[in-house]
GROMACS .gro file of C-alpha atoms in nm:
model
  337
    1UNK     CA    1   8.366  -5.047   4.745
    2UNK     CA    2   8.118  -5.265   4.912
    3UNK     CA    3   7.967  -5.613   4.683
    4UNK     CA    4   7.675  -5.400   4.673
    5UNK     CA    5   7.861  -5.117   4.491
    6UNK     CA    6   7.981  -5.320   4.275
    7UNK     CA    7   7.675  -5.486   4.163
    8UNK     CA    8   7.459  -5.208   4.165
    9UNK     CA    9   7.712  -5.016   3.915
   10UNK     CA   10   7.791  -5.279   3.722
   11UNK     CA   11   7.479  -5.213   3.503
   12UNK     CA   12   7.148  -5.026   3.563
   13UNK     CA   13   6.896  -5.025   3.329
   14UNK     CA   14   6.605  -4.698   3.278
   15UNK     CA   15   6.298  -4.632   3.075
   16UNK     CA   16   6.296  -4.241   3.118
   17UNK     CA   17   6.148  -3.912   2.997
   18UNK     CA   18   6.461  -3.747   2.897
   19UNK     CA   19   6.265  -3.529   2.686
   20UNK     CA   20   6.094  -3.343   2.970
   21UNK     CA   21   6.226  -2.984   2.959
   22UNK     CA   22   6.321  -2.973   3.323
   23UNK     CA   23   6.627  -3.176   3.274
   24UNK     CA   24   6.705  -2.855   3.020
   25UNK     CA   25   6.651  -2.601   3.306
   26UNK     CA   26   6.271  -2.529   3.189
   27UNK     CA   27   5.980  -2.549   3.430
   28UNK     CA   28   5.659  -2.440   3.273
   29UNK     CA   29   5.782  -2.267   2.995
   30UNK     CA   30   6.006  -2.055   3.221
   31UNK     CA   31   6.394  -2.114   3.181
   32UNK     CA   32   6.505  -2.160   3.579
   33UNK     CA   33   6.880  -2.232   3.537
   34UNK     CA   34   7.127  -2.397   3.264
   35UNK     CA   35   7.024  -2.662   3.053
   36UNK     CA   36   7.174  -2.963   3.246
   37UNK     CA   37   7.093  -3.302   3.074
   38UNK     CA   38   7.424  -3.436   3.037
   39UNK     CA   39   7.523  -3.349   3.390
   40UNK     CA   40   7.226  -3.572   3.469
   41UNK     CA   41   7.320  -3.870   3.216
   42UNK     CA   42   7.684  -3.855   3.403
   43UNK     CA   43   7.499  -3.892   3.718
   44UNK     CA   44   7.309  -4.175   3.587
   45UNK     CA   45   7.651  -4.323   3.410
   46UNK     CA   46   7.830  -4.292   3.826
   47UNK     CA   47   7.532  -4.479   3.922
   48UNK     CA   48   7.577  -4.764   3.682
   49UNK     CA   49   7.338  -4.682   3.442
   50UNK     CA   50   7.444  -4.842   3.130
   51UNK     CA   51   7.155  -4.730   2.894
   52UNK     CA   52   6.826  -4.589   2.880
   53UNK     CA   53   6.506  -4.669   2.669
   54UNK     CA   54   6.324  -4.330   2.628
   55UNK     CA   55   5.942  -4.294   2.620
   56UNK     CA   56   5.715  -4.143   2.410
   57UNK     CA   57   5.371  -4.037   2.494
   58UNK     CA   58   5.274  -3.886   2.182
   59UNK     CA   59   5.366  -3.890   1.782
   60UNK     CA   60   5.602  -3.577   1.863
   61UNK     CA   61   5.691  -3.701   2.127
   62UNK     CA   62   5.835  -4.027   2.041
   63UNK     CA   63   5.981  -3.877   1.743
   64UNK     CA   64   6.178  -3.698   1.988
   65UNK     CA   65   6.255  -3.995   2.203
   66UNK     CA   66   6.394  -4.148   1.887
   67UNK     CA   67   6.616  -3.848   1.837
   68UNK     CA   68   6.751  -3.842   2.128
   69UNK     CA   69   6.768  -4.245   2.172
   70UNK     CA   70   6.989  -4.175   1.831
   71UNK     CA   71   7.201  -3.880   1.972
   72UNK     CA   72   7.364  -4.120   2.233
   73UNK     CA   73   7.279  -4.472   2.133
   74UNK     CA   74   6.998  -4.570   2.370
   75UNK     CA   75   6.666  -4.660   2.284
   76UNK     CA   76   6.314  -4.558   2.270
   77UNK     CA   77   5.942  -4.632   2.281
   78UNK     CA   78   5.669  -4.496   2.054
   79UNK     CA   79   5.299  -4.463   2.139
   80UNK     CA   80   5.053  -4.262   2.222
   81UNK     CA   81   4.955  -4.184   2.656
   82UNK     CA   82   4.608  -4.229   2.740
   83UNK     CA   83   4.558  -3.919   2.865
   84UNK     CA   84   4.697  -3.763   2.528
   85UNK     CA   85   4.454  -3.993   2.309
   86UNK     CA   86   4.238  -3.714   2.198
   87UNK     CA   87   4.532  -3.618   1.937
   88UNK     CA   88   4.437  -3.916   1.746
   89UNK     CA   89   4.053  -3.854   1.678
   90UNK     CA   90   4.163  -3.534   1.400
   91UNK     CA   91   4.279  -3.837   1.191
   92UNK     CA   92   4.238  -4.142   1.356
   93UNK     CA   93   4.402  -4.377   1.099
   94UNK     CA   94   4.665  -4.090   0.990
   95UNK     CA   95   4.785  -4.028   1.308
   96UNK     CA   96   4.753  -4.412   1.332
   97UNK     CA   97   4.931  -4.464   1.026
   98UNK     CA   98   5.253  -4.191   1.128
   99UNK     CA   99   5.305  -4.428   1.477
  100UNK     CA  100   5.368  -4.716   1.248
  101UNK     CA  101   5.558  -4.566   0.986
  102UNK     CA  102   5.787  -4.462   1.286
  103UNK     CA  103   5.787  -4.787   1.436
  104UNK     CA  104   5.862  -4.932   1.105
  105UNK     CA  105   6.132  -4.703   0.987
  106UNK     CA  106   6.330  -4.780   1.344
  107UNK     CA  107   6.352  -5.138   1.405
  108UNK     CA  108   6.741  -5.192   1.399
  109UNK     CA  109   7.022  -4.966   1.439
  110UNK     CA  110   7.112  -4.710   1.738
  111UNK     CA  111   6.819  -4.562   1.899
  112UNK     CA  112   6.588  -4.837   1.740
  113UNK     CA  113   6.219  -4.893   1.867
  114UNK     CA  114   6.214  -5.151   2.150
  115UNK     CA  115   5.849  -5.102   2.277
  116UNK     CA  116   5.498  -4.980   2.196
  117UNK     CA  117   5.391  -4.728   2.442
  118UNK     CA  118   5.375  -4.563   2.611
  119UNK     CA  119   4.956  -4.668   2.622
  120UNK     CA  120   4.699  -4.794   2.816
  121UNK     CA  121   4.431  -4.647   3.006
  122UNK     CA  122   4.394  -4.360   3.287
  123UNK     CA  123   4.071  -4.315   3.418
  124UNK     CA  124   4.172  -4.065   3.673
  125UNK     CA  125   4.178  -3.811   3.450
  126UNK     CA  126   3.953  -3.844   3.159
  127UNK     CA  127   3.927  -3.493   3.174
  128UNK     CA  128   4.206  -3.513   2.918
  129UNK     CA  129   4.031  -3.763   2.704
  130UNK     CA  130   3.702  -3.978   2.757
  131UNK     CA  131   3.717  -4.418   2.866
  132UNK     CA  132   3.559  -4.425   2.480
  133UNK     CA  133   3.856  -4.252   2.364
  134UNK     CA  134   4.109  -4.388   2.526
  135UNK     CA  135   3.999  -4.747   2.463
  136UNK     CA  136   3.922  -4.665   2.130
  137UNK     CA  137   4.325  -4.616   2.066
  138UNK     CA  138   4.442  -4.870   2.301
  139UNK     CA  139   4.320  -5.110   2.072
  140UNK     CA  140   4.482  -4.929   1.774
  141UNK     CA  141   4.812  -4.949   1.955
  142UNK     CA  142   4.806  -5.272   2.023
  143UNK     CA  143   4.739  -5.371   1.664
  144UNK     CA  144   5.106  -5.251   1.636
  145UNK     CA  145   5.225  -5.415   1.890
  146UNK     CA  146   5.148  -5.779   1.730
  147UNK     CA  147   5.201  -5.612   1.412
  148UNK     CA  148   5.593  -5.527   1.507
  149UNK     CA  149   5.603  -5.847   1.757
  150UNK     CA  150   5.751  -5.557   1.998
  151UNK     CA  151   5.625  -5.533   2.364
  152UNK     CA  152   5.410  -5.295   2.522
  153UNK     CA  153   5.474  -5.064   2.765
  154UNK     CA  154   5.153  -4.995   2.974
  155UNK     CA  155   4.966  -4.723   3.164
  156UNK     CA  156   4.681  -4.812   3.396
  157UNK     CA  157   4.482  -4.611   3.639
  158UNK     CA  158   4.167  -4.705   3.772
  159UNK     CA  159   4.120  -4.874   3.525
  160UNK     CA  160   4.220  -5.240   3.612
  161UNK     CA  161   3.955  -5.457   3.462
  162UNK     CA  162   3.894  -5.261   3.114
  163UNK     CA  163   4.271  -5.322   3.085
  164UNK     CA  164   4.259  -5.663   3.115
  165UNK     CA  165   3.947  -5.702   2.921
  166UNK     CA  166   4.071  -5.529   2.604
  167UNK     CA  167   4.392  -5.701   2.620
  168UNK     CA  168   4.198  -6.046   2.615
  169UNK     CA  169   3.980  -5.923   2.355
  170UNK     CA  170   4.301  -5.845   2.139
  171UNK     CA  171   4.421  -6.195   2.221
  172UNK     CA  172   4.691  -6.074   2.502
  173UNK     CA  173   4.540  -6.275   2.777
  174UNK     CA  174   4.771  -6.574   2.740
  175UNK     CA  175   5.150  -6.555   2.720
  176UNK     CA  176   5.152  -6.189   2.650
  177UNK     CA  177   4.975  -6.282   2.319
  178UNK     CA  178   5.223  -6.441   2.111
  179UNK     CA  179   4.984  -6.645   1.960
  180UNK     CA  180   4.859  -6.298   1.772
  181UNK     CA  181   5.240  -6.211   1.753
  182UNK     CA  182   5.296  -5.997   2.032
  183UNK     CA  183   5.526  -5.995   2.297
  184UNK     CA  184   5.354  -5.914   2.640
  185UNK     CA  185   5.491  -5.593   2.820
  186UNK     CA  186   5.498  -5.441   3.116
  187UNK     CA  187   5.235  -5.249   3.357
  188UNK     CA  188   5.467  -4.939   3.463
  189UNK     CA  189   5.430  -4.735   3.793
  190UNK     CA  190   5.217  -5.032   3.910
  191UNK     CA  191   5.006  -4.899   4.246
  192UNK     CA  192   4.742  -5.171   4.253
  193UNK     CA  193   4.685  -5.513   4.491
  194UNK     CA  194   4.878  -5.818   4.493
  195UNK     CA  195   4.579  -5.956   4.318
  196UNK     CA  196   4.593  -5.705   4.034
  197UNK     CA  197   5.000  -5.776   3.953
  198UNK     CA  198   4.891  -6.162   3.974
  199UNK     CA  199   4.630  -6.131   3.669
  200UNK     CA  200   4.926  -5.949   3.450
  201UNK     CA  201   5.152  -6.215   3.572
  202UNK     CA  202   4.922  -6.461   3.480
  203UNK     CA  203   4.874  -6.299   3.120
  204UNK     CA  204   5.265  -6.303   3.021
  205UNK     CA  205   5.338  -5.967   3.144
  206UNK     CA  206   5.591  -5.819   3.349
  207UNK     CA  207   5.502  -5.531   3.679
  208UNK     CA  208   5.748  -5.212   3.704
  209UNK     CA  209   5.772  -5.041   4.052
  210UNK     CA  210   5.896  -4.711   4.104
  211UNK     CA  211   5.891  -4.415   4.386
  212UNK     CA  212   5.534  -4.422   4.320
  213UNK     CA  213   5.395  -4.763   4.349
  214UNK     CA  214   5.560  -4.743   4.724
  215UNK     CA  215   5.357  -4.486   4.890
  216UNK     CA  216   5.187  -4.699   5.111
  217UNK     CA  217   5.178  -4.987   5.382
  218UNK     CA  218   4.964  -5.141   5.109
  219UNK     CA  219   5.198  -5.102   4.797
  220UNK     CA  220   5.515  -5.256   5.035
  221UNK     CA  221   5.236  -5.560   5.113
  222UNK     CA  222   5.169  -5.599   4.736
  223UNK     CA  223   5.566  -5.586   4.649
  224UNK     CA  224   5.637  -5.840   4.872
  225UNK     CA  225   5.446  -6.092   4.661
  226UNK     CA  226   5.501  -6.024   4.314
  227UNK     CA  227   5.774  -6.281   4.146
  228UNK     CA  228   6.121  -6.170   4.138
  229UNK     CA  229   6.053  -6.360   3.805
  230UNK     CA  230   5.805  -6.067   3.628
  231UNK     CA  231   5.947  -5.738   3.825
  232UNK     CA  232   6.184  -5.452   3.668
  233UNK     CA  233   6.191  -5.161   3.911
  234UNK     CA  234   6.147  -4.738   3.720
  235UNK     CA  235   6.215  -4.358   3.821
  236UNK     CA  236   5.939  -4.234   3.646
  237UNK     CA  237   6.189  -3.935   3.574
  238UNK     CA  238   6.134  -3.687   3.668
  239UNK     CA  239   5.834  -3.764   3.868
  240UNK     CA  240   5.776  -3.999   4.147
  241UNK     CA  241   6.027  -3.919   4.355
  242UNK     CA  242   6.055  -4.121   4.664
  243UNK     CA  243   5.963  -3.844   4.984
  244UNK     CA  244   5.988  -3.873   5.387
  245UNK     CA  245   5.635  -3.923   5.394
  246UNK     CA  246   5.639  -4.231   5.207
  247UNK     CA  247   5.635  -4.615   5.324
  248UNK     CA  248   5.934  -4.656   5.172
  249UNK     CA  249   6.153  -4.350   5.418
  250UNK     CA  250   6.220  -4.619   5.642
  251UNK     CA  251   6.424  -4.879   5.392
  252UNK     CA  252   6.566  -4.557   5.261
  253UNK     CA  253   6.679  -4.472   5.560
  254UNK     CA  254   6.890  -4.784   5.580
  255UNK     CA  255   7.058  -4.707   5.233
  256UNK     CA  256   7.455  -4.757   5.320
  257UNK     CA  257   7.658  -4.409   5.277
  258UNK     CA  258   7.825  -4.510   4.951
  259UNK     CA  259   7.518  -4.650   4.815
  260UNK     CA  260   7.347  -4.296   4.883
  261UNK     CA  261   7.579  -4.107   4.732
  262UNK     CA  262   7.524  -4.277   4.387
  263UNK     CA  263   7.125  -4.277   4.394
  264UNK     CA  264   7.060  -4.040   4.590
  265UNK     CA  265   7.316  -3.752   4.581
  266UNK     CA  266   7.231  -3.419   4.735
  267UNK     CA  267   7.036  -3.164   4.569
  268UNK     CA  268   7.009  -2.825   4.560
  269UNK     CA  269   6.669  -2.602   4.481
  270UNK     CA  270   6.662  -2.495   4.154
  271UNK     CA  271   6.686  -2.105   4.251
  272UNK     CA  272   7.025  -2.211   4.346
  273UNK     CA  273   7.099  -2.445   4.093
  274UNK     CA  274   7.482  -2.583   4.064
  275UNK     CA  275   7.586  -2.709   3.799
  276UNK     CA  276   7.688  -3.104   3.869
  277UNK     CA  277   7.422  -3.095   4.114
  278UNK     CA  278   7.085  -3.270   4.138
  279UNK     CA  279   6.808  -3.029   4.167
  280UNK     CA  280   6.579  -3.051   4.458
  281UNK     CA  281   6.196  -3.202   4.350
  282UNK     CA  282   6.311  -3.385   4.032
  283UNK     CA  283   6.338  -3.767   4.036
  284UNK     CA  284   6.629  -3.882   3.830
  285UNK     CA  285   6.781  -4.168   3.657
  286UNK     CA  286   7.026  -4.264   3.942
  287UNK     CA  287   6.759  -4.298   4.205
  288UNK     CA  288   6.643  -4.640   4.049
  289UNK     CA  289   6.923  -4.811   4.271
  290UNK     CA  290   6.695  -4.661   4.584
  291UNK     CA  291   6.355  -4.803   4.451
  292UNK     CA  292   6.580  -5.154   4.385
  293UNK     CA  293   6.681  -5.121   4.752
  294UNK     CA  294   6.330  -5.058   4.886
  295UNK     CA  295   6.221  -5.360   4.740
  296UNK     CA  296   6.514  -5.574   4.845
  297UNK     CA  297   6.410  -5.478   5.229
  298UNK     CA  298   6.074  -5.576   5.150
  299UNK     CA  299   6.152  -5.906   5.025
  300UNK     CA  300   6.365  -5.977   5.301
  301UNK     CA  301   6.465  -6.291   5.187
  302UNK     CA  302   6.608  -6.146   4.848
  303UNK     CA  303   6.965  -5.971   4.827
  304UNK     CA  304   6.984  -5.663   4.690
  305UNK     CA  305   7.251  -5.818   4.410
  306UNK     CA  306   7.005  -6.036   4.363
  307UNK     CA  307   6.690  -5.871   4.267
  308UNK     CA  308   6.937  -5.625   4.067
  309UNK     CA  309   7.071  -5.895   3.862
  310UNK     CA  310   6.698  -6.092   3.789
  311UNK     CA  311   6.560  -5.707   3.731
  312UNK     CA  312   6.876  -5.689   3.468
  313UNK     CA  313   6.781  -6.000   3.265
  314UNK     CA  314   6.423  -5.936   3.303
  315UNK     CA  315   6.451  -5.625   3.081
  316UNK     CA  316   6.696  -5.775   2.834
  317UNK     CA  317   6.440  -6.110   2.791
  318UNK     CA  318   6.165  -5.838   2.766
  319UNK     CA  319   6.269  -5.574   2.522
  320UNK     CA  320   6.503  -5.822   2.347
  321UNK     CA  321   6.832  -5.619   2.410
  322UNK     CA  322   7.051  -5.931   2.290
  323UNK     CA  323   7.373  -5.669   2.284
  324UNK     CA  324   7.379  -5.612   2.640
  325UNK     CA  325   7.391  -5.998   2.746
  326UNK     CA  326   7.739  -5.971   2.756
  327UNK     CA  327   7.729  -5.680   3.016
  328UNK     CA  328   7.744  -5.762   3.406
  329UNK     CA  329   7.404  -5.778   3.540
  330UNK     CA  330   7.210  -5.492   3.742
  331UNK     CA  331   6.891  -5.313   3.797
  332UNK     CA  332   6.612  -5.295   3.559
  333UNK     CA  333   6.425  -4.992   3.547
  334UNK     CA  334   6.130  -4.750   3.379
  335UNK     CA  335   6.047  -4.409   3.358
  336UNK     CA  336   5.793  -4.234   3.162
  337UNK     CA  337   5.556  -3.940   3.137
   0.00000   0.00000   0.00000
């Protein structure tokens, strides 16, 4: 086993949707094969995952996540997606109100809260709910985030400088706002310029890249520059998969044979679904070791046990997972919704 092996199983870190249906075998509301979740999570556990934090994008949702987070001692986010913000305006402070009660009655113990989120904005499609809307309940959500001192985990598309002006408003613009008693957060499946990572940065926040934020020449260039200090690397399970017409195939490409075979095992199509096997078009867990080594052949001057371990202790400093210190480092990592 190669030093990379080592390090790179030693202890991966995920945010993740485990609550999608298709790692049960269901794919728009048709059942395709056998429900095969904990095939996956051994996948993830080959591929040094250690633990997972698992989103929620809605009140069901994240009382799901928590569920689940419970079920096999992980941990889990809860929040409200932008694009899902119309399911607070029935009962604005109700729905407002059953967030925090979660949030409050999980703060310790297995499967505990680590994060509000997952929020933000998503102007791309506000066909799902209006910019009034969705800022409207950002700025509910982040009343619980200073509220719980617990960071935020953050959606933004097209929609860049609203973000950053509501979080100033709320008093976020300066060391993630803990002078209001937050705790900063991270921007997940971040796909904008150099310049846009470098106002976060400069706010107290931390920039997650997954399969999606390395489309493009243009992502790669904006990678390159963000500090090794404020990046933690996602799957966005089970979307943004990393594909051959990406930037990225190249520095995939390159990924050694063992390292492959833990992040990126071979799949099958779902019509002829295995069971132990991946299935072909869903992003999992164990492919956050290949978005880790895209970005250590970007920043050429980084090893790849290096940017796994700083990606490691970023996400234990951020989401305050004091229990894991004592675990060998490796690669931080988000996935959401």
């Amino acid at each position: 086993m190669t030093s990379s092996v080592k390090a790179a199983a030693s202890g991966l870190r995920f945010i993740v949707n485990l609550i999608d249906p298709v790692f049960r075998g269901q794919y728009h509301g048709h059942q395709k094969h056998d429900d095969d979740l904990n095939h996956m999570l051994e996948r993830s556990k080959r591929a040094g995952v250690v633990s997972m934090i698992i989103t929620g994008g809605s009140l069901r949702e994240s009382k799901q996540a928590l569920a689940l987070a419970k079920r096999h001692n992980f941990y889990a986010t809860v929040g409200c997606h932008p694009t899902r913000s119309t399911e607070f305006e029935k009962d604005p402070s109700g729905y407002l109100q059953a967030l925090d009660d979660l949030v409050g009655a999980n703060l310790s113990g297995p499967g505990r809260v680590v994060a509000i989120g997952e929020c933000g904005l998503d102007y791309d499609r506000t066909h799902f709910a209006s910019r009034a809307i969705q800022q409207k309940h950002l700025h509910s959500q982040l009343a619980l985030a200073k509220k719980y001192h617990l960071p935020l985990f953050l959606h933004s598309r097209a929609a860049h400088n609203d973000l950053i002006r509501i979080l100033r408003e709320e008093g976020l613009g300066d060391d993630g706002g803990r002078a209001v008693g937050a705790r900063g957060g991270v921007v997940h499946s971040f796909t904008g310029s150099f310049e846009d990572a470098d106002d976060y940065i400069k706010m107290g926040f931390y920039i997650s890249i997954n399969g999606c934020s390395l489309k493009t020449e243009d992502n790669l260039t904006a990678l390159k520059s963000i500090d090794l200090r404020r990046i933690m690397f996602e799957t966005d399970a089970p979307w943004c998969s990393m594909t051959s017409t990406h930037a990225s195939r190249k520095h995939i490409d390159s990924l050694p044979t063992d390292l492959r075979s833990l992040f990126l095992p071979p799949a099958m199509r779902k019509e002829a679904f295995v069971p132990g096997r991946p299935v072909k078009g869903r992003n999992e867990p164990s492919a956050i070791g290949a978005v880790a080594w895209v970005a250590h052949k970007v920043k050429e001057e980084i090893s790849f046990d290096e940017l796994v371990d700083q990606g490691w202790r970023n996400t234990i400093k951020l989401f305050g997972l004091k229990e894991l210190v004592g675990e060998q480092s490796g690669v931080s990592a988000l996935a959401t919704s």
